[in-house]
mmCIF file of C-alpha atoms in Angstrom:
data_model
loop_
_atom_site.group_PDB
_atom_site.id
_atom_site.type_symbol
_atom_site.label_atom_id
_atom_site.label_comp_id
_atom_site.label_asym_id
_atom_site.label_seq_id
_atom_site.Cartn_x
_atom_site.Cartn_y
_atom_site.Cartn_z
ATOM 1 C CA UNK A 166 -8.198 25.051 -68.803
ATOM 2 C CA UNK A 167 -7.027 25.118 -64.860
ATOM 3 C CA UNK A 168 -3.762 23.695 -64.620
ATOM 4 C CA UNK A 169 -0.341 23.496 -62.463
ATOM 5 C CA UNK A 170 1.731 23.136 -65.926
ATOM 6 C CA UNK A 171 1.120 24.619 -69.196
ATOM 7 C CA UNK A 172 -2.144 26.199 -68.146
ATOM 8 C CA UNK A 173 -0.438 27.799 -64.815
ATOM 9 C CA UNK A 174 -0.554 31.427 -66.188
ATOM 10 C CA UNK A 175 -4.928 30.580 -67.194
ATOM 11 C CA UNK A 176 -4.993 30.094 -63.447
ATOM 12 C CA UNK A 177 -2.690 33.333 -62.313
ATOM 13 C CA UNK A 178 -4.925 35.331 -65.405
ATOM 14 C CA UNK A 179 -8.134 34.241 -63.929
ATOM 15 C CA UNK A 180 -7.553 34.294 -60.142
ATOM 16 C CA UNK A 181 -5.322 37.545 -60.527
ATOM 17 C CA UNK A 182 -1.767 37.829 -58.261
ATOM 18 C CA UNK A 183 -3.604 39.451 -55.473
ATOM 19 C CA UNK A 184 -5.867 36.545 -54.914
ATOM 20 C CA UNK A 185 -2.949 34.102 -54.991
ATOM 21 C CA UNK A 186 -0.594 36.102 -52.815
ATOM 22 C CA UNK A 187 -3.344 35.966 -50.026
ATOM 23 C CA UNK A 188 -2.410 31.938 -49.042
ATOM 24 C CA UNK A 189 1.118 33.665 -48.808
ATOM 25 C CA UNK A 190 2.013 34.293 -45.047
ATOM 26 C CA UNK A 191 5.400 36.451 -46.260
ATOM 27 C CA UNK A 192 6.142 39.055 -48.321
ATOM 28 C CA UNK A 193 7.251 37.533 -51.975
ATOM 29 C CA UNK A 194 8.696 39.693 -55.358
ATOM 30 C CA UNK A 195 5.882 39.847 -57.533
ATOM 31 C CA UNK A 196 8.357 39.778 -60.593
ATOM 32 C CA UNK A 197 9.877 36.984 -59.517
ATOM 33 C CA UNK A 198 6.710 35.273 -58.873
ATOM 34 C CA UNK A 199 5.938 35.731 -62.718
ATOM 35 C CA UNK A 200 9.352 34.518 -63.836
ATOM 36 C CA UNK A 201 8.698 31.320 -62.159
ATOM 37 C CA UNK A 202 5.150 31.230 -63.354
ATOM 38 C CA UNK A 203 6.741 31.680 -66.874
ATOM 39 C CA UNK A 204 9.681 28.541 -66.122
ATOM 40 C CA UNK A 205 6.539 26.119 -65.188
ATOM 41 C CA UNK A 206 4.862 26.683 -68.491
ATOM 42 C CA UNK A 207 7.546 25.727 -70.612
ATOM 43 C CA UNK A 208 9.261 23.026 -67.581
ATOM 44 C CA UNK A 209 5.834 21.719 -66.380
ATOM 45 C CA UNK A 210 7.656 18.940 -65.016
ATOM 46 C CA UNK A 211 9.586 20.413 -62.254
ATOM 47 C CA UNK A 212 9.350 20.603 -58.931
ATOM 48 C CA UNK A 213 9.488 23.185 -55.941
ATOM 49 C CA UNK A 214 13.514 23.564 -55.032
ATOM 50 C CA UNK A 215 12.592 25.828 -51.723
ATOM 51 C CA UNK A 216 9.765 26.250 -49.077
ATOM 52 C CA UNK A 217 9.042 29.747 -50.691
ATOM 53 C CA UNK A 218 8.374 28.112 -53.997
ATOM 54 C CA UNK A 219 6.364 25.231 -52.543
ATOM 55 C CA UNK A 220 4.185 28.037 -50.489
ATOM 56 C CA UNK A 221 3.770 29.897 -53.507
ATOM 57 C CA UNK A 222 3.493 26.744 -55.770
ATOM 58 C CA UNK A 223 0.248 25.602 -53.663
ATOM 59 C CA UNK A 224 -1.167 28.802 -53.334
ATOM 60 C CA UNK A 225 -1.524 28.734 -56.823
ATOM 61 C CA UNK A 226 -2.708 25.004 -56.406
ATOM 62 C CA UNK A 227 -5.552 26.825 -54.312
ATOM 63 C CA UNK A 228 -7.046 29.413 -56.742
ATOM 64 C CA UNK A 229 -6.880 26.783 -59.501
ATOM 65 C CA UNK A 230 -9.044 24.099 -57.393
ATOM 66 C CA UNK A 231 -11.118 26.871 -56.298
ATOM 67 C CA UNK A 232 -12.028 28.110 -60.056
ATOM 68 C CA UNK A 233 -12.472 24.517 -61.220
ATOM 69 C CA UNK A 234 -14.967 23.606 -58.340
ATOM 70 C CA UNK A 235 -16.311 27.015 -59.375
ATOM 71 C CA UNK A 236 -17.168 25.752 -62.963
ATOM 72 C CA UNK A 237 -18.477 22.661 -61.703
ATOM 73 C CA UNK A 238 -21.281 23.707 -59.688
ATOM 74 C CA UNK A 239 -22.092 26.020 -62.537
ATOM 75 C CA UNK A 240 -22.318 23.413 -64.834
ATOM 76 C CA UNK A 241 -23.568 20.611 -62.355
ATOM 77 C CA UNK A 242 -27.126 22.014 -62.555
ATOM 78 C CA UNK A 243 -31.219 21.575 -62.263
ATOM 79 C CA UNK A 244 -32.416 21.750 -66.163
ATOM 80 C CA UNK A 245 -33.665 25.192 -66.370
ATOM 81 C CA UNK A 246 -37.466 25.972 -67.802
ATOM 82 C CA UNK A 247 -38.660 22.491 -66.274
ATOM 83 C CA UNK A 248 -41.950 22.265 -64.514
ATOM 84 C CA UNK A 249 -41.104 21.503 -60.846
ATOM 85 C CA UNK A 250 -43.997 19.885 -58.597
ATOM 86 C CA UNK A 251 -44.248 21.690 -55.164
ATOM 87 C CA UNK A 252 -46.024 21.114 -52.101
ATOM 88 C CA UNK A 253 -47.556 23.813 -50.040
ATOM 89 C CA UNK A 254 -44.646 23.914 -47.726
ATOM 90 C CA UNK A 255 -42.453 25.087 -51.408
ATOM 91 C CA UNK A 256 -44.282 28.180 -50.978
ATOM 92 C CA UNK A 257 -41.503 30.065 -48.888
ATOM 93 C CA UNK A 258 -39.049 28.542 -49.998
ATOM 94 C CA UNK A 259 -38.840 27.917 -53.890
ATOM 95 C CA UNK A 260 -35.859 28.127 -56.023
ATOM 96 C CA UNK A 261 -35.702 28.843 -59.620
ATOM 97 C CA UNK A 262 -34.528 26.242 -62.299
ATOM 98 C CA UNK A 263 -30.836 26.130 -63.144
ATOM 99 C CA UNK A 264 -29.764 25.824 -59.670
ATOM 100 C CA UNK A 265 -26.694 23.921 -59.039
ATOM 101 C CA UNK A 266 -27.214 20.160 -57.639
ATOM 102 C CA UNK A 267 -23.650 20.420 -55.778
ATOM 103 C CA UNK A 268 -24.089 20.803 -51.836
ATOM 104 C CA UNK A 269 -21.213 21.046 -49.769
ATOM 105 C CA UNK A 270 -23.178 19.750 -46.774
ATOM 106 C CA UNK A 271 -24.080 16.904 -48.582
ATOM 107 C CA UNK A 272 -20.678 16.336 -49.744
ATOM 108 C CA UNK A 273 -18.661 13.134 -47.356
ATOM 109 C CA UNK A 274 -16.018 12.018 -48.814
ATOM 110 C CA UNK A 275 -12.950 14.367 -50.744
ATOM 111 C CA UNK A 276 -10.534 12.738 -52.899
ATOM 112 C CA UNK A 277 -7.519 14.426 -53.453
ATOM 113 C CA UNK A 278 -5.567 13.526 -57.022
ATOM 114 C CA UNK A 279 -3.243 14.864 -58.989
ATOM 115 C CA UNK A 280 0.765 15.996 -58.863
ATOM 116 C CA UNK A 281 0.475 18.911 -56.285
ATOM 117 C CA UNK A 282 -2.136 17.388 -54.195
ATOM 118 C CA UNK A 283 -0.704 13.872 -54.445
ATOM 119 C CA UNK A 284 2.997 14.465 -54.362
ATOM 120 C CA UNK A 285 2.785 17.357 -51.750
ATOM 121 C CA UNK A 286 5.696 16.540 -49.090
ATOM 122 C CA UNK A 287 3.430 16.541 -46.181
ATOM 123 C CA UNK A 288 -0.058 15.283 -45.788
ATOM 124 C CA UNK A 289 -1.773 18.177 -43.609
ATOM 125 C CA UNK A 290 -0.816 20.332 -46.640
ATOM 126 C CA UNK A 291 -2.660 18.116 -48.887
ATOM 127 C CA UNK A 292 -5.669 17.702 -46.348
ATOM 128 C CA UNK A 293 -5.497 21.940 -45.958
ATOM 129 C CA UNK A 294 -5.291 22.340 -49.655
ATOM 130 C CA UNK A 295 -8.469 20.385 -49.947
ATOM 131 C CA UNK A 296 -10.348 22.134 -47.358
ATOM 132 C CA UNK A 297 -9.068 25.818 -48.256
ATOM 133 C CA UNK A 298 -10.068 25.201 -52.178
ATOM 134 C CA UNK A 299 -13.399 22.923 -51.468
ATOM 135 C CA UNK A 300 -14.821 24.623 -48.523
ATOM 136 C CA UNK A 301 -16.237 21.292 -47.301
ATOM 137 C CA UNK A 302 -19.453 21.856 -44.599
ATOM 138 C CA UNK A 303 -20.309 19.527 -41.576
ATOM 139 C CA UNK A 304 -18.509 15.998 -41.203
ATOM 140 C CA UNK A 305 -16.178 15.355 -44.210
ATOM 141 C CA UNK A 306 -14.018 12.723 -44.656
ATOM 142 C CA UNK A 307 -10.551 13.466 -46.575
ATOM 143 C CA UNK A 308 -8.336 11.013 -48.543
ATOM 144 C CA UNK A 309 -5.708 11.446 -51.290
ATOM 145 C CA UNK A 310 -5.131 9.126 -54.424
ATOM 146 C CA UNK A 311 -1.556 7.569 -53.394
ATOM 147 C CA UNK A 312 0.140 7.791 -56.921
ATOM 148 C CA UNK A 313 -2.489 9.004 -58.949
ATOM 149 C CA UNK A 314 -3.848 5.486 -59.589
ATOM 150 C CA UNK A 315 -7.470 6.359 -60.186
ATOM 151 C CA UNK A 316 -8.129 7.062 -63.632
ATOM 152 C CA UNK A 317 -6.180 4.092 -64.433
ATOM 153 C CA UNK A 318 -8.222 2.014 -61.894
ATOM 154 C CA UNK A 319 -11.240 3.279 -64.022
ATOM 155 C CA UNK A 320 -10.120 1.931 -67.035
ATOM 156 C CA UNK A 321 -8.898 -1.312 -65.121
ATOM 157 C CA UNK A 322 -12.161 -1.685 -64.219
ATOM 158 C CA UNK A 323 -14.169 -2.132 -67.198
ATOM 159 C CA UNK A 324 -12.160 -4.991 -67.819
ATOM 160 C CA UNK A 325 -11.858 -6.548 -64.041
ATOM 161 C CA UNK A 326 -13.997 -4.629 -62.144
ATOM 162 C CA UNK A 327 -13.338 -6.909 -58.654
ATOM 163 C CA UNK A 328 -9.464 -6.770 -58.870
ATOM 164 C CA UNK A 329 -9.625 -2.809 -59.238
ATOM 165 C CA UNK A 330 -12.145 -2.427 -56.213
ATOM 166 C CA UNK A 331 -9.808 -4.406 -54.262
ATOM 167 C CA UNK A 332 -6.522 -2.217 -55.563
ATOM 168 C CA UNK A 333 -8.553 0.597 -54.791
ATOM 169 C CA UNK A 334 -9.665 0.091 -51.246
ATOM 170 C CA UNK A 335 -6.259 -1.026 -50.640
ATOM 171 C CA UNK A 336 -3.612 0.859 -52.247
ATOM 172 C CA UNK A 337 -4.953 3.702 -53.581
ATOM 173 C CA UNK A 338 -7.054 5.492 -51.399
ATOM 174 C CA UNK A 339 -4.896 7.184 -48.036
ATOM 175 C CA UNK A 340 -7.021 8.511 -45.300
ATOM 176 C CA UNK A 341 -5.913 11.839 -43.841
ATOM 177 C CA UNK A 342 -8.470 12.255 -41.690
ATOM 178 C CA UNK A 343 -12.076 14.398 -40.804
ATOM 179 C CA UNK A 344 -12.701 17.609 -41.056
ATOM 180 C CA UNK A 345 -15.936 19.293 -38.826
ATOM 181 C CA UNK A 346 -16.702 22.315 -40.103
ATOM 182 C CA UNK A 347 -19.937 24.964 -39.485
ATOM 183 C CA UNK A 348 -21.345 26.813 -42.390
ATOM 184 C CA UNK A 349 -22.035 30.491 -41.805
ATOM 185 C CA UNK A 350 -20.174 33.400 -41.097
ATOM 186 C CA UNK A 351 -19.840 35.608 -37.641
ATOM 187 C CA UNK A 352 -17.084 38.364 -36.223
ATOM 188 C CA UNK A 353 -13.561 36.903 -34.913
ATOM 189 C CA UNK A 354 -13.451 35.881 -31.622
ATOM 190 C CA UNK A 355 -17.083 34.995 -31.388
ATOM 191 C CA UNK A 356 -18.228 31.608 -29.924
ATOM 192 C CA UNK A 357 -19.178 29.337 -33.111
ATOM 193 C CA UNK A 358 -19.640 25.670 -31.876
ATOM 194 C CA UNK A 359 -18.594 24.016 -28.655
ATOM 195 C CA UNK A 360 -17.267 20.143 -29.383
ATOM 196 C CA UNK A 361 -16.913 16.802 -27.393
ATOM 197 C CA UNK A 362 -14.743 14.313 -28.779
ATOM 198 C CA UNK A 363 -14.948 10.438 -27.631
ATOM 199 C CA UNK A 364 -12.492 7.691 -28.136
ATOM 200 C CA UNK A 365 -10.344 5.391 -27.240
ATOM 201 C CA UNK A 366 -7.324 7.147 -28.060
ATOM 202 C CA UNK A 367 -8.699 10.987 -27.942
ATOM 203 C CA UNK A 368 -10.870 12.667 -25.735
ATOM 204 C CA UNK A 369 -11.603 16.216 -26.020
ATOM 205 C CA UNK A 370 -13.681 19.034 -25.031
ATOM 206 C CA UNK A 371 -14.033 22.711 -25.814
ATOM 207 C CA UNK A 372 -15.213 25.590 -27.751
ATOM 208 C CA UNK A 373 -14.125 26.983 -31.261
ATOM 209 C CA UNK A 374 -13.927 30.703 -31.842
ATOM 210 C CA UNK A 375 -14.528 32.277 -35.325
ATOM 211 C CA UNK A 376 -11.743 32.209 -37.182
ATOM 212 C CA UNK A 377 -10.072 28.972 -35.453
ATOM 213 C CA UNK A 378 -8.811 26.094 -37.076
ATOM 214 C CA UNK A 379 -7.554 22.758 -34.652
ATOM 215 C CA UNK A 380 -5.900 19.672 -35.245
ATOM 216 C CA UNK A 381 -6.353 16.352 -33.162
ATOM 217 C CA UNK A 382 -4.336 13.392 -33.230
ATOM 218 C CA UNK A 383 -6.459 10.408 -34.320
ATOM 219 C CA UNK A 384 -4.440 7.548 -36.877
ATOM 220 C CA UNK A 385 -5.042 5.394 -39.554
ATOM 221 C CA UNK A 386 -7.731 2.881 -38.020
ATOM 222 C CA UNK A 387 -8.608 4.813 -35.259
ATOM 223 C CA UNK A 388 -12.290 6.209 -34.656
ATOM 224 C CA UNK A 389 -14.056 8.700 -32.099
ATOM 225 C CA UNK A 390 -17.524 10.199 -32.145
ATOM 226 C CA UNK A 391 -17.505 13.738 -32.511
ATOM 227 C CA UNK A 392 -20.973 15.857 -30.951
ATOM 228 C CA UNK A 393 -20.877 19.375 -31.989
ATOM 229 C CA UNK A 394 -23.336 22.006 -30.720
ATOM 230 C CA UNK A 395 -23.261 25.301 -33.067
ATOM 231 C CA UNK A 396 -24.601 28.751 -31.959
ATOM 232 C CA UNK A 397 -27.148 29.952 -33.853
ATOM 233 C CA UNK A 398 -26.275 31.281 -36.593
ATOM 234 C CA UNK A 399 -24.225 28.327 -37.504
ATOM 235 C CA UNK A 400 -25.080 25.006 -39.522
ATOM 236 C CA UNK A 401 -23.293 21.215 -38.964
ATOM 237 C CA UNK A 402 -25.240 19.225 -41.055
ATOM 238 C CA UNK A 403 -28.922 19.213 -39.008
ATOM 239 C CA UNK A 404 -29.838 23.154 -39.430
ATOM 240 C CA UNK A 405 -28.343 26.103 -37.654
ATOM 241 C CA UNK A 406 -28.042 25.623 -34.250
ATOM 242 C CA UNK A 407 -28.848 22.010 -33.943
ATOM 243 C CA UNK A 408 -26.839 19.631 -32.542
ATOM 244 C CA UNK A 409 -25.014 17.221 -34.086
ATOM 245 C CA UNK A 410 -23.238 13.543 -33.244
ATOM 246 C CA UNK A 411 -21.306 11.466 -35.805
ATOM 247 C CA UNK A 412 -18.325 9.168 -36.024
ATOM 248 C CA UNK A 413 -15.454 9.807 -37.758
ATOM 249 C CA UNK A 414 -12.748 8.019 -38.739
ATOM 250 C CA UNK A 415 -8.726 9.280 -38.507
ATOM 251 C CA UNK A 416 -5.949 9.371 -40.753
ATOM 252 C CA UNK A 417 -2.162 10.290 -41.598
ATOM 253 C CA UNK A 418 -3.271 14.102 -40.796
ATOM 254 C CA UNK A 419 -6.238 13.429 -38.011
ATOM 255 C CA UNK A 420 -9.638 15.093 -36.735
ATOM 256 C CA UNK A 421 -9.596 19.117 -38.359
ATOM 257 C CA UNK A 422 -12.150 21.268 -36.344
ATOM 258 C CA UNK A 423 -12.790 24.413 -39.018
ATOM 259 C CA UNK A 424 -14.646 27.353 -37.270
ATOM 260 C CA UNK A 425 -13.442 29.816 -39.990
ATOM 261 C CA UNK A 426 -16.529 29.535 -41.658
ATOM 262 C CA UNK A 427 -18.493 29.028 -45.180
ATOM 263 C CA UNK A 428 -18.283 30.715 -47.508
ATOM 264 C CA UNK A 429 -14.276 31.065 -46.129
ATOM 265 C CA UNK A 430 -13.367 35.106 -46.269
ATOM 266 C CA UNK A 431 -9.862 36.453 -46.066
ATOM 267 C CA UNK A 432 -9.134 40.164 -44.752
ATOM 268 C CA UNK A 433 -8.729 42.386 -47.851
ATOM 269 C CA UNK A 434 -6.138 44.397 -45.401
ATOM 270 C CA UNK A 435 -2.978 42.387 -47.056
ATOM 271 C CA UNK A 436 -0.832 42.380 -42.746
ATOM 272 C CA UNK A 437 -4.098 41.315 -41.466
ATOM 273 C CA UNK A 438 -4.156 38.389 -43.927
ATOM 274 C CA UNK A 439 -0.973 37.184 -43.366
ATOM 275 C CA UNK A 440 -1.310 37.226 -39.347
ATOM 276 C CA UNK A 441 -4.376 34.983 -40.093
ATOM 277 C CA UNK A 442 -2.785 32.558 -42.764
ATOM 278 C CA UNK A 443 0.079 32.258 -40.217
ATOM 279 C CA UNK A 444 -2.256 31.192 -37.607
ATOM 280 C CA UNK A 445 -3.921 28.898 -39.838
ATOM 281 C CA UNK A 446 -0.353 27.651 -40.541
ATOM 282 C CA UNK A 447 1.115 27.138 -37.289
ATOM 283 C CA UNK A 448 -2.457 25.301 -36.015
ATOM 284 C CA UNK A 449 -2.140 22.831 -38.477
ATOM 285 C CA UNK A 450 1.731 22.312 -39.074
ATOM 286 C CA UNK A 451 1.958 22.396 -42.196
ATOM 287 C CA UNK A 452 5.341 23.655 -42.691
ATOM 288 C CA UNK A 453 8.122 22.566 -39.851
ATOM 289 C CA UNK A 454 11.048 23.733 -41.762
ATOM 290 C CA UNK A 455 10.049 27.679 -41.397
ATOM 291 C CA UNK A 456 8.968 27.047 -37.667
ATOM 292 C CA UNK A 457 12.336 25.139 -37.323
ATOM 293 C CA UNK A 458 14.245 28.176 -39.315
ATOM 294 C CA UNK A 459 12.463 30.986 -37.070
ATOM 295 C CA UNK A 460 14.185 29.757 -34.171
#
């Protein structure tokens, strides 16, 4: 059980300190980190008092959507010891039974729901939480279940299946936006994808380095169509180095270009981590009040 309540110290147990202190931009008392792990198991119900405990709060929120999604894709999988037809083309490239049916790539919409994802107090650290933990590839769009309506909508459904389509489309889902992203991995600094961004409200051109992370205003409503061309060793949905053209739609948070690519590594060197998180947290904005207290 992965939880941010009475299963918090499953998720510190199984992810390990280390792990979680790496979302952490700042130095923070281990101890102390404990002692508050210990005061949300037995007050599940309360809430971040400080920016320190938020940071740490959703770091934690991280790991524990990171193991889940984990379990999934080891569960979500091919039945092993079935007979699979192949063609001749298999021949290089055949994979055994048992493999999991969950593909990133393939993956277009992410739905964020639950108290820390839901209730976080801005919306670019719900859309970052999703894209830290999920590691979503190519052109994925990102929403978040407004007051954790949708298991109730299911039920709702099976009763008045119209009505909770409409209530759904209408008042639970919030856009926050696209995220682009390249799957692979390369040295900082190096060239990953160059981008072209078309609308009527945003118009953009450029190149993203490995390791980069940008955000670009486009609102609720708004569209643009977004052509990527990845080097190489780099894939955006139509193989590695292919070029790629889609529209996407904006949000509350906007149009996330994600060159720090899949699978998403962190330095192990604990001040080189922290530089990068920083980064990562400036580029995106997801916490004014420290920006506003640095000054």
């Amino acid at each position: 059980n992965l939880g941010m309540s009475y299963s918090i110290s499953n998720v510190c147990a199984e992810a390990t300190m280390p792990n979680i202190l790496r979302w952490v931009h700042f130095d923070m008392d281990e101890r102390e980190l404990r002692n508050r792990v210990k005061n949300k198991m037995i007050r599940p119900t309360t809430i971040p008092q400080s920016i320190e405990a938020l940071i740490f709060e959703q770091a934690v929120a991280r790991e524990a959507l990171r193991l889940a999604y984990k379990q999934h894709k080891e569960f979500a999988t091919t039945l092993k010891g079935v007979q699979q037809q192949r063609s001749v083309g298999d021949t290089f490239s055949q994979q055994t039974s048992g493999q999991t049916i969950v593909d990133n790539m393939k993956l277009d919409l992410l739905v964020a729901s639950g108290g820390v994802l839901s209730h976080a107090p801005r919306m670019h650290q719900t859309a970052m939480l999703l894209i830290d933990a999920f590691q979503p590839e190519g052109f994925t769009t990102l929403a978040k279940d407004s007051i954790f309506m949708m298991p109730h909508l299911g039920v709702a459904a099976q009763v008045h299946p119209r009505a909770a389509m409409e209530v759904f489309e209408r008042d639970c889902l919030i856009y926050l936006g696209t995220c682009v992203a390249a799957k692979g991995n390369g040295k900082p600094g190096k060239p990953v994808f160059t981008y072209n961004i078309e609308g009527d409200t945003l118009n953009e051109s450029g190149e993203m380095m490995y390791g980069d992370i940008k955000l670009f205003p486009l609102g609720p409503g708004e569209k643009a169509k977004v052509t990527v061309d990845p080097t190489k060793m780099y894939d955006m949905g139509n193989g590695p180095g292919r070029r790629i053209s889609r529209e996407v739609r904006g949000g509350t948070v906007g149009l996330i270009l994600d060159a720090r690519g899949r699978e998403l590594i962190l330095p192990e060197d604990r001040s080189t981590c922290k530089k990068m998180i920083e980064k990562w947290v400036e580029a995106l904005d997801l916490y004014p009040q420290l920006a506003a207290a640095a000054v």
